[in-house]
């Protein structure tokens, strides 16, 4: 009987693996078509200065609405794109769309605010990254200081490579922020080695901050460190007033999270610009 179970277990396992692989290959093909059919869109999550509820920036976040499967998680999408070599094309589309949207909003009377764009690891290590970004800025007419690139700690592991790229980007006037800060394995010495402008406190530290003293202490430490290193600091994943109050008490005023706004399609962000009262009084 045991043997039989084992055998079934094995069959089940291999069939499952196989299914996962087939699913992945399908998604890869679908993603290729999605690019051609313009099924990818960008959402924008507003970031706020919590002292006066002023919008101070937006983070561009990719969305793929699959015709049959519905919304595909961005993390999965990026993973597939990296494995199949589509990441550079998609990444450039994200950069171009985000930059031109910022220029467009400003033309329409909206505020001129920076846009944060996530870079994947492969994108960051691509030999033409800097040239490509320069070209996109030229084509869209966005000033470099209104572009903020989000990288993660693990991307800086190859210090020599990163120093070169980050210094070039910095010399162009582009800002760099460290996304998901605190979850990676970077050495603290990187923070003074590289031109990093902002730390983004990962939302895993925020989730339990009202109950967990350790998380609270870690967040306070990150904020103090950013201040001492003359970096900006933003908290991600703020969902409640209690969480916001702790960040405020610790002098972190740049806030991104559902408490103020979820990621929105472009036309809904416009409403936030032009009817600021809508977000001046969060509902929870
Ligand atoms: P991320 O860069 O850390 O982006 C923030 C994520 O947190 C977004 O998830 C956002 O929707 C979510 N979020 C924001 N506020 C809250 C909150 O208050 N509560 C909760 N529970 N979540 C909140 P999303 O859009 O699903 O994206 C997931 C990840 O996928 C991103 O994490 C980013 O690493 C990656 N990603 C998204 N768009 C792109 C892109 O254009 N390029 C690259 N390379 N990666 C992207
Ligand atoms: Mg991000
Ligand atoms: Mg990210
Ligand atoms: Mg993050």
CSV table of C-alpha atoms and ligand atoms in Angstrom, one decimal:
chain,number,residue,atom,x,y,z
A,1,UNK,CA,0.0,0.0,0.0
A,2,UNK,CA,2.8,2.4,0.9
A,3,UNK,CA,4.4,1.6,-2.4
A,4,UNK,CA,1.2,2.4,-4.2
A,5,UNK,CA,0.9,5.7,-2.4
A,6,UNK,CA,4.4,6.5,-3.2
A,7,UNK,CA,3.8,5.7,-6.8
A,8,UNK,CA,0.7,7.8,-7.0
A,9,UNK,CA,2.5,10.6,-5.2
A,10,UNK,CA,5.2,10.5,-7.8
A,11,UNK,CA,2.7,10.5,-10.7
A,12,UNK,CA,0.8,13.3,-9.1
A,13,UNK,CA,4.0,15.3,-8.6
A,14,UNK,CA,5.3,14.8,-12.2
A,15,UNK,CA,1.9,15.6,-13.7
A,16,UNK,CA,1.8,18.7,-11.6
A,17,UNK,CA,5.2,19.8,-12.7
A,18,UNK,CA,4.3,19.1,-16.3
A,19,UNK,CA,1.1,21.1,-16.0
A,20,UNK,CA,3.0,24.0,-14.6
A,21,UNK,CA,5.5,23.9,-17.4
A,22,UNK,CA,2.8,23.8,-20.0
A,23,UNK,CA,1.0,26.6,-18.3
A,24,UNK,CA,4.2,28.7,-18.3
A,25,UNK,CA,4.9,28.0,-22.0
A,26,UNK,CA,1.3,29.0,-22.8
A,27,UNK,CA,1.6,32.2,-20.8
A,28,UNK,CA,4.8,33.0,-22.6
A,29,UNK,CA,3.1,32.8,-25.9
A,30,UNK,CA,0.2,34.8,-24.6
A,31,UNK,CA,2.5,37.5,-23.3
A,32,UNK,CA,4.1,37.8,-26.8
A,33,UNK,CA,0.7,38.3,-28.3
A,34,UNK,CA,-0.3,40.7,-25.4
A,35,UNK,CA,2.5,43.0,-26.4
A,36,UNK,CA,1.4,43.0,-30.1
A,37,UNK,CA,-2.2,43.5,-29.1
A,38,UNK,CA,-1.5,46.2,-26.6
A,39,UNK,CA,-3.1,44.3,-23.7
A,40,UNK,CA,-0.5,45.6,-21.3
A,41,UNK,CA,-1.3,48.8,-19.4
A,42,UNK,CA,0.3,50.9,-16.7
A,43,UNK,CA,-1.4,51.8,-13.5
A,44,UNK,CA,0.0,54.6,-11.3
A,45,UNK,CA,-0.1,54.6,-7.6
A,46,UNK,CA,0.1,58.1,-6.1
A,47,UNK,CA,2.5,58.9,-3.4
A,48,UNK,CA,1.7,61.5,-0.8
A,49,UNK,CA,3.3,63.9,1.6
A,50,UNK,CA,1.2,63.1,4.6
A,51,UNK,CA,1.6,66.5,6.3
A,52,UNK,CA,-0.7,68.1,3.8
A,53,UNK,CA,-2.0,65.1,1.6
A,54,UNK,CA,-0.2,66.6,-1.4
A,55,UNK,CA,0.6,64.2,-4.2
A,56,UNK,CA,4.4,64.1,-4.6
A,57,UNK,CA,4.9,61.4,-7.2
A,58,UNK,CA,3.5,58.2,-8.7
A,59,UNK,CA,4.8,54.7,-9.1
A,60,UNK,CA,4.2,53.0,-12.4
A,61,UNK,CA,3.0,49.4,-12.1
A,62,UNK,CA,2.4,47.1,-15.0
A,63,UNK,CA,-1.0,45.4,-15.4
A,64,UNK,CA,-1.9,42.6,-17.8
A,65,UNK,CA,-5.5,41.7,-18.3
A,66,UNK,CA,-5.4,38.3,-19.9
A,67,UNK,CA,-8.4,37.7,-22.2
A,68,UNK,CA,-9.3,34.3,-20.5
A,69,UNK,CA,-7.4,34.3,-17.2
A,70,UNK,CA,-8.1,37.8,-16.0
A,71,UNK,CA,-5.5,39.7,-14.2
A,72,UNK,CA,-2.0,38.1,-14.2
A,73,UNK,CA,0.1,39.1,-11.2
A,74,UNK,CA,2.9,41.6,-12.2
A,75,UNK,CA,5.5,39.5,-10.4
A,76,UNK,CA,4.6,36.5,-12.6
A,77,UNK,CA,4.5,38.6,-15.7
A,78,UNK,CA,8.0,40.0,-15.0
A,79,UNK,CA,9.3,36.5,-14.2
A,80,UNK,CA,8.0,35.1,-17.5
A,81,UNK,CA,9.3,38.2,-19.4
A,82,UNK,CA,12.8,37.7,-17.8
A,83,UNK,CA,12.9,34.0,-18.6
A,84,UNK,CA,11.8,34.4,-22.2
A,85,UNK,CA,13.9,37.4,-23.2
A,86,UNK,CA,10.9,39.8,-23.5
A,87,UNK,CA,11.8,41.8,-20.4
A,88,UNK,CA,13.8,44.4,-22.3
A,89,UNK,CA,11.1,45.2,-24.7
A,90,UNK,CA,8.5,45.3,-22.0
A,91,UNK,CA,10.7,47.3,-19.7
A,92,UNK,CA,11.3,49.9,-22.4
A,93,UNK,CA,7.6,50.1,-23.1
A,94,UNK,CA,7.0,50.7,-19.4
A,95,UNK,CA,9.7,53.5,-19.3
A,96,UNK,CA,8.5,55.2,-22.5
A,97,UNK,CA,4.8,55.0,-21.4
A,98,UNK,CA,5.5,56.3,-17.9
A,99,UNK,CA,7.7,59.2,-19.1
A,100,UNK,CA,5.4,60.3,-21.8
A,101,UNK,CA,2.4,60.1,-19.4
A,102,UNK,CA,4.1,62.5,-17.0
A,103,UNK,CA,4.8,65.0,-19.8
A,104,UNK,CA,1.2,64.6,-21.0
A,105,UNK,CA,-0.3,65.3,-17.5
A,106,UNK,CA,1.8,68.4,-17.1
A,107,UNK,CA,0.7,69.7,-20.5
A,108,UNK,CA,-2.9,69.2,-19.4
A,109,UNK,CA,-2.4,71.3,-16.4
A,110,UNK,CA,-1.5,68.6,-13.9
A,111,UNK,CA,1.5,68.8,-11.5
A,112,UNK,CA,5.0,68.1,-12.7
A,113,UNK,CA,5.9,65.2,-10.4
A,114,UNK,CA,8.4,62.4,-10.6
A,115,UNK,CA,7.5,58.9,-11.7
A,116,UNK,CA,9.1,55.8,-10.2
A,117,UNK,CA,9.7,52.9,-12.5
A,118,UNK,CA,10.7,49.5,-11.3
A,119,UNK,CA,13.7,47.9,-13.1
A,120,UNK,CA,14.1,44.2,-13.2
A,121,UNK,CA,17.4,42.6,-12.6
A,122,UNK,CA,18.1,41.8,-16.2
A,123,UNK,CA,17.1,45.3,-17.3
A,124,UNK,CA,19.5,46.8,-14.8
A,125,UNK,CA,22.3,44.6,-16.0
A,126,UNK,CA,21.6,45.2,-19.7
A,127,UNK,CA,24.6,46.8,-21.5
A,128,UNK,CA,22.5,49.4,-23.3
A,129,UNK,CA,20.4,50.5,-20.3
A,130,UNK,CA,21.8,54.0,-19.8
A,131,UNK,CA,21.7,54.8,-23.6
A,132,UNK,CA,18.2,53.5,-23.8
A,133,UNK,CA,16.9,55.6,-21.0
A,134,UNK,CA,18.6,58.7,-22.4
A,135,UNK,CA,16.9,58.1,-25.7
A,136,UNK,CA,13.5,57.6,-24.0
A,137,UNK,CA,13.9,60.8,-22.0
A,138,UNK,CA,14.9,62.7,-25.2
A,139,UNK,CA,12.0,61.3,-27.2
A,140,UNK,CA,9.4,61.9,-24.5
A,141,UNK,CA,10.8,65.3,-23.3
A,142,UNK,CA,10.8,64.3,-19.6
A,143,UNK,CA,13.5,66.0,-17.6
A,144,UNK,CA,15.8,63.3,-16.0
A,145,UNK,CA,15.1,64.6,-12.5
A,146,UNK,CA,11.5,63.5,-12.8
A,147,UNK,CA,12.4,59.9,-13.4
A,148,UNK,CA,13.2,57.7,-10.4
A,149,UNK,CA,14.4,54.2,-11.0
A,150,UNK,CA,13.6,51.5,-8.4
A,151,UNK,CA,16.1,48.8,-8.0
A,152,UNK,CA,16.5,46.2,-5.2
A,153,UNK,CA,19.3,45.5,-2.9
A,154,UNK,CA,20.2,42.2,-4.6
A,155,UNK,CA,20.8,44.0,-7.9
A,156,UNK,CA,23.8,45.8,-6.4
A,157,UNK,CA,25.6,42.6,-5.4
A,158,UNK,CA,28.0,43.0,-8.3
A,159,UNK,CA,29.5,46.2,-6.9
A,160,UNK,CA,31.8,47.1,-9.7
A,161,UNK,CA,29.1,46.7,-12.3
A,162,UNK,CA,26.5,48.6,-10.3
A,163,UNK,CA,28.8,51.5,-9.4
A,164,UNK,CA,29.3,52.2,-13.1
A,165,UNK,CA,25.7,52.1,-14.1
A,166,UNK,CA,24.4,54.0,-11.0
A,167,UNK,CA,27.0,56.7,-11.4
A,168,UNK,CA,26.1,57.2,-15.1
A,169,UNK,CA,22.4,57.4,-14.2
A,170,UNK,CA,23.2,59.8,-11.4
A,171,UNK,CA,25.3,62.0,-13.6
A,172,UNK,CA,22.3,62.3,-16.0
A,173,UNK,CA,20.2,63.6,-13.1
A,174,UNK,CA,18.1,60.5,-12.7
A,175,UNK,CA,17.1,59.5,-9.2
A,176,UNK,CA,17.6,56.0,-7.7
A,177,UNK,CA,15.5,54.4,-5.0
A,178,UNK,CA,16.1,51.2,-3.2
A,179,UNK,CA,12.8,49.3,-3.4
A,180,UNK,CA,11.7,46.7,-0.8
A,181,UNK,CA,14.4,48.0,1.5
A,182,UNK,CA,15.3,45.7,4.4
A,183,UNK,CA,14.3,42.5,2.7
A,184,UNK,CA,17.5,41.9,0.7
A,185,UNK,CA,21.0,41.0,1.7
A,186,UNK,CA,22.9,44.2,0.8
A,187,UNK,CA,25.7,45.4,2.9
A,188,UNK,CA,25.1,48.7,4.6
A,189,UNK,CA,28.3,50.0,3.1
A,190,UNK,CA,26.6,50.0,-0.3
A,191,UNK,CA,24.5,52.8,0.9
A,192,UNK,CA,27.4,55.2,1.0
A,193,UNK,CA,29.2,53.6,-2.0
A,194,UNK,CA,26.4,54.1,-4.4
A,195,UNK,CA,24.4,57.2,-5.4
A,196,UNK,CA,21.1,56.2,-3.8
A,197,UNK,CA,18.6,59.0,-3.3
A,198,UNK,CA,15.7,57.2,-1.5
A,199,UNK,CA,15.0,54.2,0.6
A,200,UNK,CA,11.6,52.5,0.2
A,201,UNK,CA,10.7,50.7,3.4
A,202,UNK,CA,9.2,47.4,2.4
A,203,UNK,CA,5.6,46.8,3.3
A,204,UNK,CA,6.4,43.6,5.2
A,205,UNK,CA,7.7,45.8,8.0
A,206,UNK,CA,4.6,48.0,7.9
A,207,UNK,CA,1.9,45.2,7.9
A,208,UNK,CA,2.2,44.4,11.7
A,209,UNK,CA,3.8,47.7,12.8
A,210,UNK,CA,1.0,48.5,15.2
A,211,UNK,CA,1.5,45.2,17.1
A,212,UNK,CA,5.0,44.2,16.5
A,213,UNK,CA,7.6,46.2,18.5
A,214,UNK,CA,10.5,44.7,16.5
A,215,UNK,CA,9.0,45.9,13.2
A,216,UNK,CA,8.4,49.3,14.7
A,217,UNK,CA,12.0,49.5,15.9
A,218,UNK,CA,13.4,48.4,12.5
A,219,UNK,CA,11.3,51.0,10.7
A,220,UNK,CA,12.4,53.7,13.1
A,221,UNK,CA,16.0,52.6,12.5
A,222,UNK,CA,15.7,52.7,8.7
A,223,UNK,CA,14.2,56.2,8.9
A,224,UNK,CA,16.9,57.5,11.1
A,225,UNK,CA,19.6,55.9,8.9
A,226,UNK,CA,18.1,57.6,5.8
A,227,UNK,CA,18.1,60.9,7.6
A,228,UNK,CA,21.7,60.5,8.7
A,229,UNK,CA,22.8,59.6,5.2
A,230,UNK,CA,20.8,62.5,3.8
A,231,UNK,CA,18.5,60.2,1.8
A,232,UNK,CA,14.8,60.5,1.3
A,233,UNK,CA,12.6,57.7,2.8
A,234,UNK,CA,9.2,56.5,1.8
A,235,UNK,CA,7.0,53.9,3.4
A,236,UNK,CA,5.1,51.4,1.3
A,237,UNK,CA,1.9,49.5,2.1
A,238,UNK,CA,0.3,52.0,4.5
A,239,UNK,CA,-3.3,50.8,4.8
A,240,UNK,CA,-4.5,52.2,8.1
A,241,UNK,CA,-4.5,55.4,10.1
A,242,UNK,CA,-2.7,53.7,13.0
A,243,UNK,CA,0.1,52.7,10.7
A,244,UNK,CA,0.3,56.2,9.3
A,245,UNK,CA,0.5,57.7,12.8
A,246,UNK,CA,3.5,55.6,13.7
A,247,UNK,CA,5.3,56.7,10.5
A,248,UNK,CA,4.4,60.3,11.2
A,249,UNK,CA,5.7,60.0,14.8
A,250,UNK,CA,9.0,58.7,13.4
A,251,UNK,CA,9.2,61.6,10.9
A,252,UNK,CA,8.6,59.6,7.7
A,253,UNK,CA,6.1,61.7,5.7
A,254,UNK,CA,6.4,60.2,2.2
A,255,UNK,CA,3.6,57.6,2.1
A,256,UNK,CA,2.4,55.1,-0.5
A,257,UNK,CA,-0.4,52.7,0.2
A,258,UNK,CA,-4.0,51.8,0.0
A,259,UNK,CA,-4.8,54.1,2.9
A,260,UNK,CA,-4.4,57.0,0.5
A,261,UNK,CA,-4.8,55.4,-2.9
A,262,UNK,CA,-4.6,52.1,-4.7
A,263,UNK,CA,-2.7,51.9,-8.1
A,264,UNK,CA,-5.1,53.6,-10.6
A,265,UNK,CA,-5.4,53.7,-14.4
A,266,UNK,CA,-4.2,56.9,-15.9
A,267,UNK,CA,-7.6,58.6,-16.3
A,268,UNK,CA,-8.4,58.1,-12.6
A,269,UNK,CA,-5.1,59.6,-11.5
A,270,UNK,CA,-6.1,62.7,-13.4
A,271,UNK,CA,-9.1,63.0,-11.0
A,272,UNK,CA,-6.7,62.9,-8.1
A,273,UNK,CA,-4.9,65.9,-9.6
A,274,UNK,CA,-7.9,67.9,-10.4
A,275,UNK,CA,-10.2,67.0,-7.5
A,276,UNK,CA,-7.7,66.8,-4.7
A,277,UNK,CA,-10.6,66.8,-2.2
A,278,UNK,CA,-11.3,63.2,-3.2
A,279,UNK,CA,-8.1,62.0,-1.4
A,280,UNK,CA,-7.8,64.8,1.2
A,281,UNK,CA,-10.1,62.8,3.5
A,282,UNK,CA,-9.3,59.1,3.3
A,283,UNK,CA,-12.3,56.9,4.0
A,284,UNK,CA,-11.0,54.6,6.7
B,1,LIG,P1,6.8,46.9,-5.8
B,1,LIG,O1,7.7,47.6,-6.7
B,1,LIG,O2,7.2,46.7,-4.4
B,1,LIG,O3,5.4,47.7,-5.9
B,1,LIG,C1,4.5,47.9,-4.9
B,1,LIG,C2,3.5,46.8,-4.8
B,1,LIG,O4,2.7,46.9,-3.6
B,1,LIG,C3,2.4,46.9,-5.9
B,1,LIG,O5,2.0,45.5,-6.2
B,1,LIG,C4,1.3,47.6,-5.3
B,1,LIG,O6,0.1,47.4,-5.9
B,1,LIG,C5,1.4,47.1,-3.9
B,1,LIG,N1,0.8,47.9,-2.8
B,1,LIG,C6,0.9,49.3,-2.8
B,1,LIG,N2,0.2,49.8,-1.7
B,1,LIG,C7,-0.2,48.7,-1.0
B,1,LIG,C8,-0.9,48.5,0.2
B,1,LIG,O7,-1.3,49.4,0.9
B,1,LIG,N3,-1.2,47.2,0.6
B,1,LIG,C9,-0.9,46.1,-0.2
B,1,LIG,N4,-1.2,44.9,0.3
B,1,LIG,N5,-0.2,46.3,-1.3
B,1,LIG,C10,0.1,47.5,-1.7
B,1,LIG,P2,1.9,45.0,-7.7
B,1,LIG,O8,1.4,46.1,-8.6
B,1,LIG,O9,1.1,43.8,-7.7
B,1,LIG,O10,3.3,44.7,-8.2
B,1,LIG,C11,4.1,43.7,-7.6
B,1,LIG,C12,5.5,43.8,-8.0
B,1,LIG,O11,5.7,43.6,-9.3
B,1,LIG,C13,6.1,45.2,-7.7
B,1,LIG,O12,6.4,45.4,-6.4
B,1,LIG,C14,7.3,45.2,-8.6
B,1,LIG,O13,8.4,44.6,-8.0
B,1,LIG,C15,6.8,44.3,-9.8
B,1,LIG,N6,6.4,45.2,-10.9
B,1,LIG,C16,5.3,45.8,-11.1
B,1,LIG,N7,5.3,46.6,-12.2
B,1,LIG,C17,6.5,46.4,-12.7
B,1,LIG,C18,7.2,46.9,-13.9
B,1,LIG,O14,6.7,47.7,-14.7
B,1,LIG,N8,8.5,46.5,-14.1
B,1,LIG,C19,9.2,45.6,-13.2
B,1,LIG,N9,10.4,45.3,-13.5
B,1,LIG,N10,8.5,45.2,-12.1
B,1,LIG,C20,7.3,45.5,-11.9
B,2,LIG,MG1,8.5,49.4,-6.6
B,3,LIG,MG1,9.9,46.6,-7.2
B,4,LIG,MG1,8.3,47.5,-3.1
